XYZ file of C-alpha atoms in Angstrom:
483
model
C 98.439 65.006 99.777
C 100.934 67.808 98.817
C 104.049 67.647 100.620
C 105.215 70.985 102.555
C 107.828 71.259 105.532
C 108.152 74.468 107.571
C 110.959 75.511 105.620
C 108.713 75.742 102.760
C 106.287 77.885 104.801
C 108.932 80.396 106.043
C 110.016 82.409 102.873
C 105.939 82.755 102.104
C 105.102 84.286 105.364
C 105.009 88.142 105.404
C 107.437 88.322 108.714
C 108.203 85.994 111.886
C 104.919 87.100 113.438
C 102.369 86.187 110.522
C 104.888 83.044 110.590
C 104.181 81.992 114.255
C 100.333 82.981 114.398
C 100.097 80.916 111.615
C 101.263 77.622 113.721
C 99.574 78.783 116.760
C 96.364 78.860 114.275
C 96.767 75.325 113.137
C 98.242 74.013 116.576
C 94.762 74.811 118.252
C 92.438 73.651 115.619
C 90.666 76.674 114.411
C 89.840 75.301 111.030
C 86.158 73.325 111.230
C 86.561 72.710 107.600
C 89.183 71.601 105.121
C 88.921 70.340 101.159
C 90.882 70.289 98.543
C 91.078 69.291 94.824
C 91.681 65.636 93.212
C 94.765 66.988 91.387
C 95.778 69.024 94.950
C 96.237 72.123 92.772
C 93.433 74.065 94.829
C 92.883 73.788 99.022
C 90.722 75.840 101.034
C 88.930 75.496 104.419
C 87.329 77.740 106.967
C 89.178 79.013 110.221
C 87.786 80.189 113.221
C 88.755 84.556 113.801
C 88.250 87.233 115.853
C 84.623 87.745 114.489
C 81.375 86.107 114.975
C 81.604 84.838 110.626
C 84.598 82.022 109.667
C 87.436 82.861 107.603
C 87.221 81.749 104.102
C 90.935 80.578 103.706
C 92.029 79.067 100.178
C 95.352 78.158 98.409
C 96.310 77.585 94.458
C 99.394 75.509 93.810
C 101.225 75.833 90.591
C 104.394 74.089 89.719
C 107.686 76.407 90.039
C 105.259 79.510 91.342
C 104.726 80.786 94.735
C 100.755 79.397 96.199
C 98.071 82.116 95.637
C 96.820 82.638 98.988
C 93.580 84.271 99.882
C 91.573 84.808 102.712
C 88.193 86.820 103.854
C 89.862 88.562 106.972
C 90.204 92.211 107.260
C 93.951 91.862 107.739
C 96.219 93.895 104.886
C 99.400 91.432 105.138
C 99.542 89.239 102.455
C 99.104 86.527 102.973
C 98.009 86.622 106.288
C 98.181 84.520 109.211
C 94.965 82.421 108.407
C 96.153 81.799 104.595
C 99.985 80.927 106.575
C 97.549 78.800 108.984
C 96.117 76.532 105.776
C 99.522 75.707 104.640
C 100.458 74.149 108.162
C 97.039 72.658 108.157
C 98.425 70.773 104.418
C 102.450 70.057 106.151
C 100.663 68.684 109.474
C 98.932 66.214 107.131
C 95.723 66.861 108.436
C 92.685 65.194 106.519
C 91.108 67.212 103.724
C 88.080 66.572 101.660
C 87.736 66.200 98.057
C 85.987 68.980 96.256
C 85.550 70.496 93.074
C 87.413 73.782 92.333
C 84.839 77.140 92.908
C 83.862 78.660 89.347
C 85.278 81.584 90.844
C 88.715 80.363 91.689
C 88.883 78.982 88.170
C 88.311 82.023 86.380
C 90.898 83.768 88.434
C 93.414 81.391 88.084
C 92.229 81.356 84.355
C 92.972 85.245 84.335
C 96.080 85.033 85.861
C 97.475 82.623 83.805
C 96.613 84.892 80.665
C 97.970 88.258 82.063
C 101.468 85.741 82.792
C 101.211 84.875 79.252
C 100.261 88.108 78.007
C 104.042 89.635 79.987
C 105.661 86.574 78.194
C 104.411 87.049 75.234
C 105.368 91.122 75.356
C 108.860 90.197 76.743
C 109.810 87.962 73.567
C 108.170 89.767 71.000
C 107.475 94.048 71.983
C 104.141 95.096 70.497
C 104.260 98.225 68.123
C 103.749 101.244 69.936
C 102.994 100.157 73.490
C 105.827 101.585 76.375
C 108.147 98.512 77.251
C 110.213 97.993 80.192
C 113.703 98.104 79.233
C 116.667 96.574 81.429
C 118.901 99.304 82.031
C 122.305 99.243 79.874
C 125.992 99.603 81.706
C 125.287 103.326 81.954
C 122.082 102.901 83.561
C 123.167 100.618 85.940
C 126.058 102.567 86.809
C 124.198 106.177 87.353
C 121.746 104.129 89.679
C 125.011 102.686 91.533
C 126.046 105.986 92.207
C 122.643 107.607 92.999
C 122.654 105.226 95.553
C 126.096 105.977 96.579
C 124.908 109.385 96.833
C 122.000 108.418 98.763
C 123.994 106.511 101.385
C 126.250 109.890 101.576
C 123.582 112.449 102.590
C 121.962 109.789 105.449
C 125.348 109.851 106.875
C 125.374 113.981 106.643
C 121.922 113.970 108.499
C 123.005 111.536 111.265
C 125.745 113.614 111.844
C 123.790 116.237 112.014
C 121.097 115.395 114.252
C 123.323 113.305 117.120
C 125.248 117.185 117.460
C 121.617 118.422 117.786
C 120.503 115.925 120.796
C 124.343 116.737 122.036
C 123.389 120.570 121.889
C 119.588 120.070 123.275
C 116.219 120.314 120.836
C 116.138 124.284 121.676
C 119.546 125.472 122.288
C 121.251 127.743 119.769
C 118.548 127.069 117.197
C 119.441 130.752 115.302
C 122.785 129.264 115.113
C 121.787 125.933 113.274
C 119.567 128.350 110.807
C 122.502 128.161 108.062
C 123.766 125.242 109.262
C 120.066 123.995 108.445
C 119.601 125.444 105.361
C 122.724 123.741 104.207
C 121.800 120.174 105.249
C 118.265 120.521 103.490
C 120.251 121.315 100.203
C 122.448 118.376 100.797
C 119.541 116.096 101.357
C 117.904 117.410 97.641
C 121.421 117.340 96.008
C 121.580 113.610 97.099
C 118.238 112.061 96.195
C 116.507 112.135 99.656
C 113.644 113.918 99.522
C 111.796 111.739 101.862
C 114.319 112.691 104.692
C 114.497 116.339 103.647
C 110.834 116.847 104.153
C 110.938 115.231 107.485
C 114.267 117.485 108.280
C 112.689 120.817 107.334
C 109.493 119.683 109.625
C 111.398 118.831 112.352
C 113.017 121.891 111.932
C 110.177 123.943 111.720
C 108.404 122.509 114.561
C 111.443 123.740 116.729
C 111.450 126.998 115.719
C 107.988 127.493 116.110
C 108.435 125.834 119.929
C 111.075 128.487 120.791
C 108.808 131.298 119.759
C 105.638 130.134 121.842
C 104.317 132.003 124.586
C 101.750 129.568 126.017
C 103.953 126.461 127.358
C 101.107 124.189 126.071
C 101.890 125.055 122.671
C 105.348 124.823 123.083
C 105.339 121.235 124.660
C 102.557 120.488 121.917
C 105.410 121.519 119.468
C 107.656 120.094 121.086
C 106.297 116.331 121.037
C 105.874 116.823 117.146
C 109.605 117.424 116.610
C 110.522 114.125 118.684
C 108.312 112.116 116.548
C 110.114 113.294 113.641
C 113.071 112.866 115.131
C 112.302 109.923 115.674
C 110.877 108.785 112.442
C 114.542 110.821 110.910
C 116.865 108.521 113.261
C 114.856 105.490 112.383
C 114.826 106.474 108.654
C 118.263 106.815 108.756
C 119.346 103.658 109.969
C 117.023 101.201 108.373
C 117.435 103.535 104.919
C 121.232 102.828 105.134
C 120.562 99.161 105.872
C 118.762 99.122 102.537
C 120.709 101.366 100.493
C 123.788 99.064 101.401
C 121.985 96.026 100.875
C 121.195 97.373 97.521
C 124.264 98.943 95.816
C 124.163 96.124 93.515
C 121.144 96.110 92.450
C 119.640 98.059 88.667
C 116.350 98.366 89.578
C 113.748 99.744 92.772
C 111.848 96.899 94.279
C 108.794 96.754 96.060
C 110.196 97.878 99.493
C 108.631 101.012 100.984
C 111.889 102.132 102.311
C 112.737 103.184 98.384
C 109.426 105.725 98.161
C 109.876 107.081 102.103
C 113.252 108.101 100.818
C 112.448 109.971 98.193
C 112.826 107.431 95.171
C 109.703 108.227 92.372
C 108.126 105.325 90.819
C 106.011 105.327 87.451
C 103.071 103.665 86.875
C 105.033 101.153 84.432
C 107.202 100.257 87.414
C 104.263 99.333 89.898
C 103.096 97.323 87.344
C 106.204 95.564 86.368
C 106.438 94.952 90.118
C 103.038 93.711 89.820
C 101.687 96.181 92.744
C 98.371 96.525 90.967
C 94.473 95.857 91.871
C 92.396 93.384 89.419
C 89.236 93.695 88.440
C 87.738 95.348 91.191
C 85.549 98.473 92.124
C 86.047 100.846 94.387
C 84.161 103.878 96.458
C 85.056 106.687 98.467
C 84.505 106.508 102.320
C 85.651 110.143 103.131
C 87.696 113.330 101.824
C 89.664 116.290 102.817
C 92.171 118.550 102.273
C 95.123 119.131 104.432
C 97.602 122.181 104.781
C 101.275 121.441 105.717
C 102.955 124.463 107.291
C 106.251 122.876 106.820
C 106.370 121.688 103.647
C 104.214 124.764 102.679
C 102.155 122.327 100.389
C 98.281 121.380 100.077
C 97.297 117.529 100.598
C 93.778 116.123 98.611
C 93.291 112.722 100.502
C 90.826 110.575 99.434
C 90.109 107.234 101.407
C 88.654 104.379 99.491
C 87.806 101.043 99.693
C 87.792 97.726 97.319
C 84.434 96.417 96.894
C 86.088 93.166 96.455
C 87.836 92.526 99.829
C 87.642 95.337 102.104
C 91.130 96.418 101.724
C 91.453 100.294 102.653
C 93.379 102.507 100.005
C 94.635 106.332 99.920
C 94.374 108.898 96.966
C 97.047 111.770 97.679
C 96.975 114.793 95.313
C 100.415 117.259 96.049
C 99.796 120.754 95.278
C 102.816 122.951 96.297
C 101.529 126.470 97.537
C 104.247 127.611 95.134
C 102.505 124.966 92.200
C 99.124 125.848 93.308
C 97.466 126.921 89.995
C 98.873 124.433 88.128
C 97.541 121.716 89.718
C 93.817 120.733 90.208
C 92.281 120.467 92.686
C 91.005 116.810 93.604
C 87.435 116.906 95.312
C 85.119 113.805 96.993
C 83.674 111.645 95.019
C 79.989 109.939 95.145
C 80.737 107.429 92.334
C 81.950 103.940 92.348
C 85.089 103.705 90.411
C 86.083 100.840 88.262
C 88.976 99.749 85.794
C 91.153 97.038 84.608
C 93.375 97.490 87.238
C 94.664 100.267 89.242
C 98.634 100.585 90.463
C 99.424 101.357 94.322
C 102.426 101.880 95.888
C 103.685 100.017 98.579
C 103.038 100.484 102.227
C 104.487 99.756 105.285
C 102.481 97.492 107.968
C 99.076 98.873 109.188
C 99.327 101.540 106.430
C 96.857 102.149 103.728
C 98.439 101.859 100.275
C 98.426 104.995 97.851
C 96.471 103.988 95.190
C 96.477 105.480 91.252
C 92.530 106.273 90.196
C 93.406 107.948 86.281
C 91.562 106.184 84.009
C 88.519 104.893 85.824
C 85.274 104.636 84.508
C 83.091 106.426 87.028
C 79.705 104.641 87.741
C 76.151 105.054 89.891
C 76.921 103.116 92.971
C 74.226 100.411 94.257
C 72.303 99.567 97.242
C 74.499 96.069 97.315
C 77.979 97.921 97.406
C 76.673 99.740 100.801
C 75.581 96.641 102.361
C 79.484 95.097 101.017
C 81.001 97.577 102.606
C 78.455 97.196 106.088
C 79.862 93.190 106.146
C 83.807 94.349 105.734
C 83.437 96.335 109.045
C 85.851 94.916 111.973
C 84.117 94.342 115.527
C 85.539 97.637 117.336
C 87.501 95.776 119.889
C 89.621 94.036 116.939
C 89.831 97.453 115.116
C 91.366 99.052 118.628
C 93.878 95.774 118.870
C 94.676 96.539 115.086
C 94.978 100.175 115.147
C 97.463 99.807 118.147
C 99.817 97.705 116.777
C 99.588 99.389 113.764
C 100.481 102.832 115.339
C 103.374 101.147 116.391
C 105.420 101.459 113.370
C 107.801 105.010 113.465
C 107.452 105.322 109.339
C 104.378 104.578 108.862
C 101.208 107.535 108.566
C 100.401 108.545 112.754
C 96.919 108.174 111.530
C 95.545 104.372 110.988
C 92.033 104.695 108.788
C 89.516 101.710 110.002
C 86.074 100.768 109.566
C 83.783 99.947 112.216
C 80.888 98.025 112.562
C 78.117 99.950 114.345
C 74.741 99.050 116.217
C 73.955 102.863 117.576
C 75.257 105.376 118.820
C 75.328 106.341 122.424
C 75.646 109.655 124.188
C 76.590 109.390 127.772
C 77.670 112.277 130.024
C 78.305 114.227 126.945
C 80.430 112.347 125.461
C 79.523 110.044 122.130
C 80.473 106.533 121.766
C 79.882 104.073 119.350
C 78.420 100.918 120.317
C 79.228 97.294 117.952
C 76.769 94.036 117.852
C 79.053 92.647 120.961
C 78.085 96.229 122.918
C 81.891 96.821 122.905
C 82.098 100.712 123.603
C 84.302 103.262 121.646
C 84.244 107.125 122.566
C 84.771 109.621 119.610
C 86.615 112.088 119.013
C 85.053 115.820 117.347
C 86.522 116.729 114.170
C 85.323 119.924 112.294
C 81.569 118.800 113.350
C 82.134 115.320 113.334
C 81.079 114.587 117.074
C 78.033 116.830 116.299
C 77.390 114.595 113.749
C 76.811 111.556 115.024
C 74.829 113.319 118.090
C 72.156 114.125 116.235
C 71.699 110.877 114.214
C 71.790 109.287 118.034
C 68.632 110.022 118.003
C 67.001 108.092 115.183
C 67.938 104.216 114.371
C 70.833 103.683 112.068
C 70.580 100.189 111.974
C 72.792 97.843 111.046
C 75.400 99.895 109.753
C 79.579 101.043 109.764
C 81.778 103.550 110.432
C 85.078 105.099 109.326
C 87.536 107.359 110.687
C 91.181 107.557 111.633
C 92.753 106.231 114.859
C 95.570 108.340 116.114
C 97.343 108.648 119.699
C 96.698 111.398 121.846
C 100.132 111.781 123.785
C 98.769 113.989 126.239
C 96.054 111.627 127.425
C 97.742 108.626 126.254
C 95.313 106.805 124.685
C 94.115 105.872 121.714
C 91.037 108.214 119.849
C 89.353 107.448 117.234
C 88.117 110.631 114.781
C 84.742 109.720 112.668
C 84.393 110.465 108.882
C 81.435 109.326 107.507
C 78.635 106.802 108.357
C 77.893 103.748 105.877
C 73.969 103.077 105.874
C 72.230 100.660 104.037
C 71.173 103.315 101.887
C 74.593 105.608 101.075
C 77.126 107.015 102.760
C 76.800 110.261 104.817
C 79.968 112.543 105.283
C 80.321 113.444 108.669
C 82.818 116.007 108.255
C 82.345 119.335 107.855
């Protein structure tokens, strides 16, 4: 039996909390099977969830190299607590059965052991013509020093800023911050911080439209927008400067999300020399649209997707400045399933989808089997409200958590529409450019076994969570529900 000790465990899990559901997992004997390989390279069992089905957890040990965890669960930490959960199972010494390694495991360790070979191989000896990652010379690592330097500058110039604005009150003098403003947001672009500067001119423009409103729910509608991104500012700034500082020794971006929500712009070379890519795996698009923001005066094509291998949600986000507008194209939805060797996302922060990269995809005629794939990745509602939740939680992350819901019928009671899971667990819908319309007229005829997605979101007002429909997954397709 392999030998592991808690301290082992720690640096693998994700954070404290994946860390501590992981004992609690193993403490109360949710796994009803365990086996592992004669040479103890390859362990696996099945744990008891949330759902109806059992987790399919597995780990693959190889010397000097951090275990491959997997697991079947719906959960986007990696690993999760059920794959944190097997390796307590292995340092409580718990009894495991011998087994023969899957074909499937075998090929992917197989693959992953060329690709390591293949970097290796590429580090020693550069191929002709293909792009190489080069280490940065003195220079290099200098200019980045001082970007960051830079970096740490302006987040000091914005949190001065903003504690003199809560001294003065959200609303008071605003026309005589207007230069003051201006100046800041110049700052902010002068010093690498685009992230924050986009958030400053929102929160700026949210204030100003809140002094000029007539009807007071507009205003206090306004209003609670600029304190979230005050919020989301304050918290940037701190946690950025944490980083930044942490940092000012380092030559190169890691995979923290904290370097893309402050403005730093990664290549697709760096994701992949980060390894923050997706193997071997198709995808298809759940649902579409195209947002306008006032503030930044720029046009938003968001795609949402999903991996036909695991379930795993992903975002594609097209920019198109109003200023940049025909110069860009225009992204539009998608009916095909998308494949390719592998595509680079960027990295998210907890409960957030990922931004995925789709260019050079082979586009393909989607089958019956990839609807019913999708149909068995769908969360029992009352997990996907528990999720969502938590998820919402986070200040940085998007205020609008996509899910996918599994779905017996739909209900309309006291008009209202709900959607109704295999356990009868009730969730009431929110309308959405015809959404709600939607989904009352295919009340009436019998969906079947079938899935849902949409965005979560808090209503502040009402204070609860809603949940806004996008399309409807069917046995047979997928049918947009937007309008």
């Amino acid at each position: 039996m392999r030998t592991l000790s808690e301290q082992d465990i720690r640096p693998l899990a994700p954070n404290d909390s994946a860390f501590r559901n992981g004992k609690k997992i193993s403490d109360s004997g949710a796994f009803t099977e365990r086996v592992c390989s004669k040479d103890e390279s390859y362990y696996a069992g099945k744990c008891k969830g949330s759902g109806k089905s059992l987790y399919q957890v597995s780990a693959c040990f190889e010397e000097g190299k951090a275990p491959v965890i997997r697991c079947s669960c719906p959960s986007r930490q990696f690993p999760c607590k059920h794959g944190i959960a097997l390796l307590f199972e292995i340092a409580s010494g718990k009894d495991f059965a011998e087994t023969e390694i899957p074909e499937d495991i075998v090929k992917k360790q197989e693959k992953l052991k060329k690709r390591d070979e293949k970097k290796s191989e590429e580090k020693a000896e550069p191929a002709e013509g293909k792009p190489q990652t080069k280490k940065k010379s003195a220079s290099g690592q200098t200019a980045f020093r001082k970007k960051t330097e830079k970096q740490l500058e302006g987040l000091a110039l914005l949190d001065e800023a903003l504690s003199r604005r809560m001294k003065l009150g959200l609303l008071s003098g605003l026309t005589n911050t207007k230069e003051e403003d201006a100046l800041l947001v110049k700052r902010l672009g002068d010093s690498y911080l685009s992230g924050p500067q986009q958030l400053f001119k929102r929160f700026t423009f949210l204030l100003s439209e809140a002094g000029t409103a007539r009807e007071q729910e507009k205003k206090e509608s306004l209003l609670r927008g600029a304190v979230r991104e005050l919020e989301k500012l304050r918290t940037l700034v701190r946690r950025g400067s944490a980083y930044l500082t942490e940092r000012l020794e380092a030559t190169e971006p890691d995979a923290n999300p904290l370097y893309d929500a402050l403005g730093g712009v990664r290549k697709k070379e760096e994701l992949e020399a980060l390894g923050l890519t997706l193997a071997e795996t198709a995808l298809l698009q759940l649902a579409f649209e195209v947002r306008y923001d006032e503030a930044k005066r720029e046009f938003l094509d968001l795609g949402h997707w999903i991996s036909l291998s695991d379930g795993t949600l992903y975002r594609e986000m097209n920019f198109r400045p109003l200023s940049a507008k025909n110069y860009i194209a225009e992204k539009d939805s998608s009916d095909r399933r998308l494949r390719a060797a592998h595509f680079p996302y960027y990295p998210a922060f907890p409960g957030e989808a990922a931004r995925i990269r789709l260019e050079d995809a082979m586009a393909e005629q989607p089958e019956a089997a990839d609807f019913a794939r999708i149909i068995g990745f769908a969360a029992p509602i009352a997990q996907a409200v528990k999720q969502a939740a938590k998820a919402l939680q986070s200040v940085l992350a998007e205020d609008r958590v996509p899910a996918l819901l599994q779905l017996s019928d739909v209900a309309v009671k006291e008009d209202a529409v709900y959607l109704r899971d295999a356990a009868g667990s009730l969730l009431r819908v929110t309308d959405g450019n015809g959404s709600e319309a939607a989904l009352r007229l295919l009340s009436q005829f019998d969906t079947g076994k079938s899935a849902v997605f949409g965005l979560f979101f808090a209503d502040e007002v009402r204070r609860e969570l809603c949940f806004l429909p996008q399309s409807l997954v069917t046995g047979r397709g997928i049918i947009r529900l937007m309008l």
